[in-house]
PDB file of C-alpha atoms in Angstrom:
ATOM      1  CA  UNK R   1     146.411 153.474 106.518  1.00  0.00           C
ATOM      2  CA  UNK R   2     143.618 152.349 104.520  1.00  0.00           C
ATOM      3  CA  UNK R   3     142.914 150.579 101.498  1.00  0.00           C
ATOM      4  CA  UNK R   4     140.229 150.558  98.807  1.00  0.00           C
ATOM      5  CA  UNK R   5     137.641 147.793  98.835  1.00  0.00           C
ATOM      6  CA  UNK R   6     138.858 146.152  95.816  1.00  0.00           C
ATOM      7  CA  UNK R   7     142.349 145.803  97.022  1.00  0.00           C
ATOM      8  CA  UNK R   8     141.150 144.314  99.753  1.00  0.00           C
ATOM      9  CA  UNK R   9     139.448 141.866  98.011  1.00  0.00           C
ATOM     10  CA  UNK R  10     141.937 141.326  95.462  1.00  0.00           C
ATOM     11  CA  UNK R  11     143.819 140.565  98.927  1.00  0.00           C
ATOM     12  CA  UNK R  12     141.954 138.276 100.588  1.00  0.00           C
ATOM     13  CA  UNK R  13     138.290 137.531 102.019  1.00  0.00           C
ATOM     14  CA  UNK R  14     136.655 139.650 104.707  1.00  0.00           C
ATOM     15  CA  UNK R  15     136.626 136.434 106.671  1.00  0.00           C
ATOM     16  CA  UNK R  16     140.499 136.145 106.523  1.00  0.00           C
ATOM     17  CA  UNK R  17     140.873 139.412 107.290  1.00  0.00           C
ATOM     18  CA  UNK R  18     138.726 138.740 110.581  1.00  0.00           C
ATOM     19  CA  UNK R  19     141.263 135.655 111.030  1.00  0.00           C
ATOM     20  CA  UNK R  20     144.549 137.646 110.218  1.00  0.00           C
ATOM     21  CA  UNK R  21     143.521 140.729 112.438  1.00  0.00           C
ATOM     22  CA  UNK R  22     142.634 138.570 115.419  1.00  0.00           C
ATOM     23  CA  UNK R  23     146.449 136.953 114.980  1.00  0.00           C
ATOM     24  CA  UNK R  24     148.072 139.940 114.807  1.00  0.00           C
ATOM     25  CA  UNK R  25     146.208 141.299 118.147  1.00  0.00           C
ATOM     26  CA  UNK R  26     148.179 139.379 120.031  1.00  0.00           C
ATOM     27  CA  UNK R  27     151.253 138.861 117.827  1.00  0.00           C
ATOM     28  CA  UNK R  28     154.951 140.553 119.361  1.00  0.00           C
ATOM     29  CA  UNK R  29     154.542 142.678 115.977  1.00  0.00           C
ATOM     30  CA  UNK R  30     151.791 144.148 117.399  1.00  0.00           C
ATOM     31  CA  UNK R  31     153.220 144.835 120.654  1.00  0.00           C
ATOM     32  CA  UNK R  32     155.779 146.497 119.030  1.00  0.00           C
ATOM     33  CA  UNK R  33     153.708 148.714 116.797  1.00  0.00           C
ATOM     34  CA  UNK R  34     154.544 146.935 113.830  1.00  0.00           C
ATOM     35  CA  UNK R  35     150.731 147.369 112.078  1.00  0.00           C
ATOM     36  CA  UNK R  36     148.951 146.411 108.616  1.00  0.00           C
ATOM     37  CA  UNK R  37     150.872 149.436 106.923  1.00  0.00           C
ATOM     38  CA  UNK R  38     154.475 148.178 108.156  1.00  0.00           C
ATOM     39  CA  UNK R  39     154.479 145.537 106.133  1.00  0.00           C
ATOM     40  CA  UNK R  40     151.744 146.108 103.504  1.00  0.00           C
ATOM     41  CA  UNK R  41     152.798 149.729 102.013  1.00  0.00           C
ATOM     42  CA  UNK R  42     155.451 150.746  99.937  1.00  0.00           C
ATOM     43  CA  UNK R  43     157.850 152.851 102.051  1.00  0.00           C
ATOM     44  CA  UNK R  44     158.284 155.150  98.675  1.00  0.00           C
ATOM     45  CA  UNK R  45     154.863 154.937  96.712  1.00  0.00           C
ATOM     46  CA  UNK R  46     152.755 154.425  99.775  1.00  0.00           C
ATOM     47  CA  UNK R  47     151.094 151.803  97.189  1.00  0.00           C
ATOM     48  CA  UNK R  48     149.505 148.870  98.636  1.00  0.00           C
ATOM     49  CA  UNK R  49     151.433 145.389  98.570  1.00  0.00           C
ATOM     50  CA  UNK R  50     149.538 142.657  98.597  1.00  0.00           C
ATOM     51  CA  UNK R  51     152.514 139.990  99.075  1.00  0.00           C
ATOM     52  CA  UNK R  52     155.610 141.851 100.539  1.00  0.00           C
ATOM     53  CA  UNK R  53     158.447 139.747 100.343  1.00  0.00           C
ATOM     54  CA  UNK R  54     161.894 138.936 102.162  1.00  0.00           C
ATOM     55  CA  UNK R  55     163.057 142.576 101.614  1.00  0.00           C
ATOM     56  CA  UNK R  56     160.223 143.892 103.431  1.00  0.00           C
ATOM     57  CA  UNK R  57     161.428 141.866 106.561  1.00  0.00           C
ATOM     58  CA  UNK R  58     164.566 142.677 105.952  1.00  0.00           C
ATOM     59  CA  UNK R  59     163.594 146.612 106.718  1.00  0.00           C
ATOM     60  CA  UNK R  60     163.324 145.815 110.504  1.00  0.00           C
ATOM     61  CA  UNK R  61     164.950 141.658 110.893  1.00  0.00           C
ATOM     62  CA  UNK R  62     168.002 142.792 108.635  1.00  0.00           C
ATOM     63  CA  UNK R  63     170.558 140.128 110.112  1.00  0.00           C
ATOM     64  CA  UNK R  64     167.997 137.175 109.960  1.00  0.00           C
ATOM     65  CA  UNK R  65     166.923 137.636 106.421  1.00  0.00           C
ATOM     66  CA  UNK R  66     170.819 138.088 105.732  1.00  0.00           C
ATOM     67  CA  UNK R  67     171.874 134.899 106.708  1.00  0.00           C
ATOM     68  CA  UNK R  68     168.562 133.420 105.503  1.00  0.00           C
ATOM     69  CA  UNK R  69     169.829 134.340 101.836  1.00  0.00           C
ATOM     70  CA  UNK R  70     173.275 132.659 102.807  1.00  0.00           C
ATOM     71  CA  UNK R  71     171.312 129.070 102.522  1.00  0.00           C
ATOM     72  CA  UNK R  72     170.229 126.249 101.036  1.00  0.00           C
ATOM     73  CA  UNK R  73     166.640 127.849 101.566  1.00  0.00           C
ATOM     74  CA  UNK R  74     167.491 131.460 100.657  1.00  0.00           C
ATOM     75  CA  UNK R  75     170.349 131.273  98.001  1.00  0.00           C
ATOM     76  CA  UNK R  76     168.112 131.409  94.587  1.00  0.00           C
ATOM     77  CA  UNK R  77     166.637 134.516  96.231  1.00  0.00           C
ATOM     78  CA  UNK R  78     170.469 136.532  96.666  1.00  0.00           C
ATOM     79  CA  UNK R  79     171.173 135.150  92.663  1.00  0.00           C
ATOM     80  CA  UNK R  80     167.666 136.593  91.948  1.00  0.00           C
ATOM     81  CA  UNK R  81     165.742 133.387  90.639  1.00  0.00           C
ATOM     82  CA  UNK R  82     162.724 132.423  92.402  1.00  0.00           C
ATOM     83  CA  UNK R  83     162.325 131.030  95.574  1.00  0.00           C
ATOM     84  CA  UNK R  84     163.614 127.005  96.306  1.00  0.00           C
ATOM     85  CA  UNK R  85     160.847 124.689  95.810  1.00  0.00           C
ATOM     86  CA  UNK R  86     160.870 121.410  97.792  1.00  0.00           C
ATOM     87  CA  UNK R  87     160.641 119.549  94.684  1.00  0.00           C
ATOM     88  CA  UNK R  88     164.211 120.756  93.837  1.00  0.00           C
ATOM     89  CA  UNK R  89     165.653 119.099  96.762  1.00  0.00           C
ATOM     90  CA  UNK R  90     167.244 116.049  97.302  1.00  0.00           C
ATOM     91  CA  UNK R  91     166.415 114.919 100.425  1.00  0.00           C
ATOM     92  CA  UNK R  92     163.142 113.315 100.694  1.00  0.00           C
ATOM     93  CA  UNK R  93     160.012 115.593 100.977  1.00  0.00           C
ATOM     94  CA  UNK R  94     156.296 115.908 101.789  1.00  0.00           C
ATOM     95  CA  UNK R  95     154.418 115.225  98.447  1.00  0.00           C
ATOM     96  CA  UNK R  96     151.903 118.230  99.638  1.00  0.00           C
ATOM     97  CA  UNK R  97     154.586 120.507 100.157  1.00  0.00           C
ATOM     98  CA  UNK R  98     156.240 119.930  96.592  1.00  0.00           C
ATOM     99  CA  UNK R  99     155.315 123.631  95.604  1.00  0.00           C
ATOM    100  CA  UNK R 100     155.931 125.469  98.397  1.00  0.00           C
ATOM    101  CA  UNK R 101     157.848 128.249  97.874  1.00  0.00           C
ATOM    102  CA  UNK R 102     160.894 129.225 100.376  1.00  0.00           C
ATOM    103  CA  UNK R 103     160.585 132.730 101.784  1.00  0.00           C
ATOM    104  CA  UNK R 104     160.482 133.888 105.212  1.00  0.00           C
ATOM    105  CA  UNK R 105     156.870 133.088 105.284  1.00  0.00           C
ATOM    106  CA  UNK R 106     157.369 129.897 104.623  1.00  0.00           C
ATOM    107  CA  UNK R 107     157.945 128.871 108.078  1.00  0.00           C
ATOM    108  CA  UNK R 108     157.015 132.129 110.067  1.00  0.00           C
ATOM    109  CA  UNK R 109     153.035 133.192 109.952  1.00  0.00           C
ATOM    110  CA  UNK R 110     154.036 136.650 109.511  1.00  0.00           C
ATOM    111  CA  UNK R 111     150.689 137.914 111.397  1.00  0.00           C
ATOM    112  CA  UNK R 112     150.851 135.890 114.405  1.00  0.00           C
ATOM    113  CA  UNK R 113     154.502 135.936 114.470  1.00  0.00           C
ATOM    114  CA  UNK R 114     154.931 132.801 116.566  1.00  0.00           C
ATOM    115  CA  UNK R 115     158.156 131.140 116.812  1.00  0.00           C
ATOM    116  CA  UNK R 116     157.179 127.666 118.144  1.00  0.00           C
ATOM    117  CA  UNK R 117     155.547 126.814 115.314  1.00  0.00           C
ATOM    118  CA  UNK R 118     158.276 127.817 113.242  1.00  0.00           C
ATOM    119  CA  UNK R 119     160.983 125.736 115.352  1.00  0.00           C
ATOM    120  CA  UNK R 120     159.510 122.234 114.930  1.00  0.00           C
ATOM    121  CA  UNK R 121     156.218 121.944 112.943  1.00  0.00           C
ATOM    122  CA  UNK R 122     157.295 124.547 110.212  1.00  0.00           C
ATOM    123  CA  UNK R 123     160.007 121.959 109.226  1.00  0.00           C
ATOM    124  CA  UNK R 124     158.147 118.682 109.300  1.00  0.00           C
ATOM    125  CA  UNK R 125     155.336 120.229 106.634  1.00  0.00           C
ATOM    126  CA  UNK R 126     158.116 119.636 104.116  1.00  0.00           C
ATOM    127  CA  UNK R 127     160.561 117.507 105.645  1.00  0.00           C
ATOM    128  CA  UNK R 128     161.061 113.784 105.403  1.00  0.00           C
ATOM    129  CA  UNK R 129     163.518 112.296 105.710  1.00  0.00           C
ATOM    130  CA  UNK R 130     164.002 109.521 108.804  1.00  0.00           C
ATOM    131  CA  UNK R 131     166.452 112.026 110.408  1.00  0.00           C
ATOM    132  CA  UNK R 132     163.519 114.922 110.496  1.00  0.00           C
ATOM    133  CA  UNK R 133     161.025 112.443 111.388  1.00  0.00           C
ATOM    134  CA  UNK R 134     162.861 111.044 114.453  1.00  0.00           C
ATOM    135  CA  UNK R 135     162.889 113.969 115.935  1.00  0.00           C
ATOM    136  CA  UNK R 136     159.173 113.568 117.937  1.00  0.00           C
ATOM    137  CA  UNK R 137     161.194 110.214 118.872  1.00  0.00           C
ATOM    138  CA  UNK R 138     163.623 112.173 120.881  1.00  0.00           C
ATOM    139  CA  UNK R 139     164.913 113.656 124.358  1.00  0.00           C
ATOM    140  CA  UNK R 140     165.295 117.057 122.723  1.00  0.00           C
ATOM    141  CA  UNK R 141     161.344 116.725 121.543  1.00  0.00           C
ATOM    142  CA  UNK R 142     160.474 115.993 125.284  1.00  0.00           C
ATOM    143  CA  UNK R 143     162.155 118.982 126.429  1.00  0.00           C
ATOM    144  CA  UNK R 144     160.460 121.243 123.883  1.00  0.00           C
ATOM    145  CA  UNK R 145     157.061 119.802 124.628  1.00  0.00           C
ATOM    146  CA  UNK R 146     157.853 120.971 128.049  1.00  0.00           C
ATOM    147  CA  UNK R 147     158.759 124.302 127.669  1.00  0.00           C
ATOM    148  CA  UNK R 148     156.715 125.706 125.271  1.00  0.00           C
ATOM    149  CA  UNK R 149     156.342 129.525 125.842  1.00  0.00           C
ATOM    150  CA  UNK R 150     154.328 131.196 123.836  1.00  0.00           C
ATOM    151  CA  UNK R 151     155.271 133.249 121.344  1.00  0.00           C
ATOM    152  CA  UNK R 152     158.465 131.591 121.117  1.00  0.00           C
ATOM    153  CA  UNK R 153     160.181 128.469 122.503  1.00  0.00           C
ATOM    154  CA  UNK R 154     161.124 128.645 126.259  1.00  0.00           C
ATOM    155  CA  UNK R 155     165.034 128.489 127.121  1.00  0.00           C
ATOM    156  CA  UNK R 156     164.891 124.696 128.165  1.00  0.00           C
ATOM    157  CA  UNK R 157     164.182 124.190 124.681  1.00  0.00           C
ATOM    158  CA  UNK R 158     165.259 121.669 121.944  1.00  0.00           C
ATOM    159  CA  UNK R 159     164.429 122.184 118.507  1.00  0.00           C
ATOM    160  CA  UNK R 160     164.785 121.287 115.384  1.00  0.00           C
ATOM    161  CA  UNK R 161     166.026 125.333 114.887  1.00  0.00           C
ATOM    162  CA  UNK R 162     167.982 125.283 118.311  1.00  0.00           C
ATOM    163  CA  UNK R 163     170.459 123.419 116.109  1.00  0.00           C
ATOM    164  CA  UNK R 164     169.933 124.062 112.897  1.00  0.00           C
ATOM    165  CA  UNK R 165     169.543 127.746 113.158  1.00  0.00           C
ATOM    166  CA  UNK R 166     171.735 128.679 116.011  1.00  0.00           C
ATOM    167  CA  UNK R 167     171.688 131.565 118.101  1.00  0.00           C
ATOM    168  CA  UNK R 168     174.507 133.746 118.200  1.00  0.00           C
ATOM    169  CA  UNK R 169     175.447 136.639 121.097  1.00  0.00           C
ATOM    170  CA  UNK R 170     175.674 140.242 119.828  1.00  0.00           C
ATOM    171  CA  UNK R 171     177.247 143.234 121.510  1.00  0.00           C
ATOM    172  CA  UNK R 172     178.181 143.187 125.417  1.00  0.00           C
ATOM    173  CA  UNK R 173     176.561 143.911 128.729  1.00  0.00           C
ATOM    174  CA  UNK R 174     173.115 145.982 128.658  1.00  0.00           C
ATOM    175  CA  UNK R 175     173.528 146.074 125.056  1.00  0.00           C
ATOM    176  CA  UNK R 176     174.416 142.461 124.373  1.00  0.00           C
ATOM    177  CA  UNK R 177     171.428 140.717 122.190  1.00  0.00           C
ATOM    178  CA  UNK R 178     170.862 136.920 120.617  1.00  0.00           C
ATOM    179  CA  UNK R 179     170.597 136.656 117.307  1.00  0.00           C
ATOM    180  CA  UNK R 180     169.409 133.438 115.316  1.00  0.00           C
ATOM    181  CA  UNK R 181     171.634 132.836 112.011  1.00  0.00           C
ATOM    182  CA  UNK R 182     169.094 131.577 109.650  1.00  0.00           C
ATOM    183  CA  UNK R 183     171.735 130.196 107.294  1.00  0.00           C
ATOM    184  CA  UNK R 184     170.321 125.851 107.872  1.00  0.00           C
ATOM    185  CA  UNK R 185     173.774 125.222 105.979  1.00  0.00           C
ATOM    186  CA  UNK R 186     176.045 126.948 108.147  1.00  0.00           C
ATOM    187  CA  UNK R 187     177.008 124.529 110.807  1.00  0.00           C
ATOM    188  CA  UNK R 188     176.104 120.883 108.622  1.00  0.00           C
ATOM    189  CA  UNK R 189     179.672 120.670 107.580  1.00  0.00           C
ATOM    190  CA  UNK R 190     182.428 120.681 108.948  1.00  0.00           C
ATOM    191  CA  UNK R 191     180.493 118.710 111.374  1.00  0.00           C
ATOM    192  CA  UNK R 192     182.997 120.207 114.437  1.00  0.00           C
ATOM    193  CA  UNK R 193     180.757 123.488 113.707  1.00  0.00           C
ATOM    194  CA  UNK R 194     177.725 121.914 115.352  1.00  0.00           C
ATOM    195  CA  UNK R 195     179.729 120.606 118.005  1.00  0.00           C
ATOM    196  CA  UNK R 196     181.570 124.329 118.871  1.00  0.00           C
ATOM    197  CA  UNK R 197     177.934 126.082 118.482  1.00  0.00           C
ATOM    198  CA  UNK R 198     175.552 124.003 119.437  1.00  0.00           C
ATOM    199  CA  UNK R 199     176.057 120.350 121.010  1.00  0.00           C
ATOM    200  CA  UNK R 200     178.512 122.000 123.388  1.00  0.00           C
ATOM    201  CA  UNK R 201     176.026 124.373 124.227  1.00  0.00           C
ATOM    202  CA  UNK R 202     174.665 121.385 126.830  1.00  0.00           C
ATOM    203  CA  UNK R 203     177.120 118.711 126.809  1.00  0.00           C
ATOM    204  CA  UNK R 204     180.376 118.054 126.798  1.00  0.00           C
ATOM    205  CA  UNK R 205     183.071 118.097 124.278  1.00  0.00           C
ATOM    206  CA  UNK R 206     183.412 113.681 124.268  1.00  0.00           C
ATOM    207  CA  UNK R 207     179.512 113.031 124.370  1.00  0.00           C
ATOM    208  CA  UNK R 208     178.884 115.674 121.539  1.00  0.00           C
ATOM    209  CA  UNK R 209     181.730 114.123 118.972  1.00  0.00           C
ATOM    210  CA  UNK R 210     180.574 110.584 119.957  1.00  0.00           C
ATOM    211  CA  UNK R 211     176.946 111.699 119.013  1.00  0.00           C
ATOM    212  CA  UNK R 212     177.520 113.874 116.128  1.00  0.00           C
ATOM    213  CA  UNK R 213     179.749 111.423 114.051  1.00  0.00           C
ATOM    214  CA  UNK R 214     177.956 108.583 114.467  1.00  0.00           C
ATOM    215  CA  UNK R 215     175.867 108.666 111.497  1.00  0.00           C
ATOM    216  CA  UNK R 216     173.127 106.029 112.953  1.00  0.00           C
ATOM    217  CA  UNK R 217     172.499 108.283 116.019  1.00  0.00           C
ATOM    218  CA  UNK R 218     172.493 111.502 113.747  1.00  0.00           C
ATOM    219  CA  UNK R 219     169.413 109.338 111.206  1.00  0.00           C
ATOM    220  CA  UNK R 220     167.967 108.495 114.788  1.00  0.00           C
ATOM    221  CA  UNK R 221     167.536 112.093 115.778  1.00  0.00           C
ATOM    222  CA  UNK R 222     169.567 111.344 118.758  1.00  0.00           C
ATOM    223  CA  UNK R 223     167.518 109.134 120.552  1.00  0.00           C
ATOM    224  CA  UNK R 224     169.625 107.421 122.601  1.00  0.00           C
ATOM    225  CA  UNK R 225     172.966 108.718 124.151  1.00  0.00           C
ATOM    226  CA  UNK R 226     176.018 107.838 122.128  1.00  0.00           C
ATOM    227  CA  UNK R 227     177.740 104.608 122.333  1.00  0.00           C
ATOM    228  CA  UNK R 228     180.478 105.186 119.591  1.00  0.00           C
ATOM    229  CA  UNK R 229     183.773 106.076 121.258  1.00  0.00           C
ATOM    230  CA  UNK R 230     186.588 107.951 119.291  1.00  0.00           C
ATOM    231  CA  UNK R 231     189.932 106.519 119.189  1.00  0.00           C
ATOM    232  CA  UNK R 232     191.033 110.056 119.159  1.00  0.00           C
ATOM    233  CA  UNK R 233     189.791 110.949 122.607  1.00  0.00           C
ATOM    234  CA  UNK R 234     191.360 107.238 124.167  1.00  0.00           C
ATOM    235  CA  UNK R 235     194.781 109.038 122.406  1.00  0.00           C
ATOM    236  CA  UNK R 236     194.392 112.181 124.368  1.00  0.00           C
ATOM    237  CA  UNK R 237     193.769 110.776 127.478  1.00  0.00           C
ATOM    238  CA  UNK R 238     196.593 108.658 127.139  1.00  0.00           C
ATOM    239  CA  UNK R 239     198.728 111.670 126.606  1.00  0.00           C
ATOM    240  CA  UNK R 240     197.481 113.652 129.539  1.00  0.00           C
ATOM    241  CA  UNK R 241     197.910 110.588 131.973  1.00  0.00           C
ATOM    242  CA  UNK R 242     201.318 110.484 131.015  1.00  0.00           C
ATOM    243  CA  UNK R 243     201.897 114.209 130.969  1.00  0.00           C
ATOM    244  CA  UNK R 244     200.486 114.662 134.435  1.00  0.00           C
ATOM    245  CA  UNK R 245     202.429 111.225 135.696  1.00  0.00           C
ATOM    246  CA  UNK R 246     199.067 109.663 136.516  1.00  0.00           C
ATOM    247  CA  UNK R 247     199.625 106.322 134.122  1.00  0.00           C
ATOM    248  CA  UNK R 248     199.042 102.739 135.431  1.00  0.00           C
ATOM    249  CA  UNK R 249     202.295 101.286 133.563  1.00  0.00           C
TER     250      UNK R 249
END
């Protein structure tokens, strides 16, 4: 594919080019075949796109960009207004990121296509509040310093997307793949929905309701295991002890 000089520098600078080219060398799109004209020509028109947007990733990532448009991020896209600003939100965030506009580019570098970056640092340029900011605080930022693995996160990892955009299993046996549900809002409430798809995913059922309800330890980014103990789970105990016959009465 090529394009005419002036759309390429109605597009960008032969310097960026240089830049965007040497990302995408090395990028899994490239890997895959997935070139210049993928992304930046109409499928129809064969015209040049300077910006494609979410529905050109949605030709070939059709079940991420489908739950993207399910959330807080994505849902002015599906009703057709423009993009969520951080300035609309109402949790605190980064005064230099007021304008930035929510599409899938806002946290993936569509040319170098790396996934680390978008798991942690694509969510602190606009986040702040103490809950996002804790996070470099944590255990779970230890063990995703530690497993980095370029192009994407290594599977000891602990993100802020490991549990905020979880993956999900697809199909069965040589076919099965993981998929990561880009809806941010799914799993925030009920707050049993992080537990079942995520917290349970590496501890148990007690430690993950003690942690996720306790609303200090949630602000805190988890940095300290949980010291809140449910009533509820005292109760259940109780029940199985005298189920099984094993009480102390």
């Amino acid at each position: 594919m090529s394009f005419a000089p002036s759309q390429i520098a109605g597009a960008t600078t032969e310097q960026e080019l240089s830049d965007i080219n040497s990302l995408w060398q090395s990028s899994a799109h490239a890997l895959n075949d997935v070139n210049c004209a993928s992304c930046h020509q109409q499928s129809e028109t064969k015209e040049f796109l300077a910006a494609p947007n979410h529905e050109t990733c949605q030709s070939c990532h059709e079940q991420a960009v489908d739950t993207f448009l399910l959330s807080k991020h994505g849902v002015r896209l599906l009703e057709g207004d423009s993009p969520l600003t951080p300035a609309m939100a109402r949790l605190p965030m980064k005064h230099d990121a007021m304008d930035k506009q929510m599409t899938c580019n806002a946290c993936h570098d569509v040319h170098s296509a790396n996934t680390v970056e978008a798991s942690v640092d694509a969510c602190l340029t606009c986040h702040n509040d103490n809950h996002s900011l804790n996070y470099q605080n944590s255990r779970h930022a230890e063990l995703f310093a530690a497993s980095q693995q370029l192009p994407r996160p290594g599977p000891g990892a602990v993100s802020c997307s490991t549990c905020h955009l979880p993956r999900v299993p697809h199909g069965q046996d040589d076919r099965a793949t993981v998929k990561v549900n880009h809806n941010n809002t799914y799993n925030l409430k009920p707050q049993d929905r992080m537990v079942g798809d995520v917290c349970m995913n590496c501890h148990g059922l007690e430690y993950s309701y003690n942690s996720i309800f306790d609303p200090e330890l949630v602000e805190a980014n988890f940095d300290r295991p949980p010291t809140l103990e449910m009533e509820t789970f005292d109760m259940m105990k109780a029940a199985e002890a005298r189920r099984s016959g094993n009480t102390s009465e």
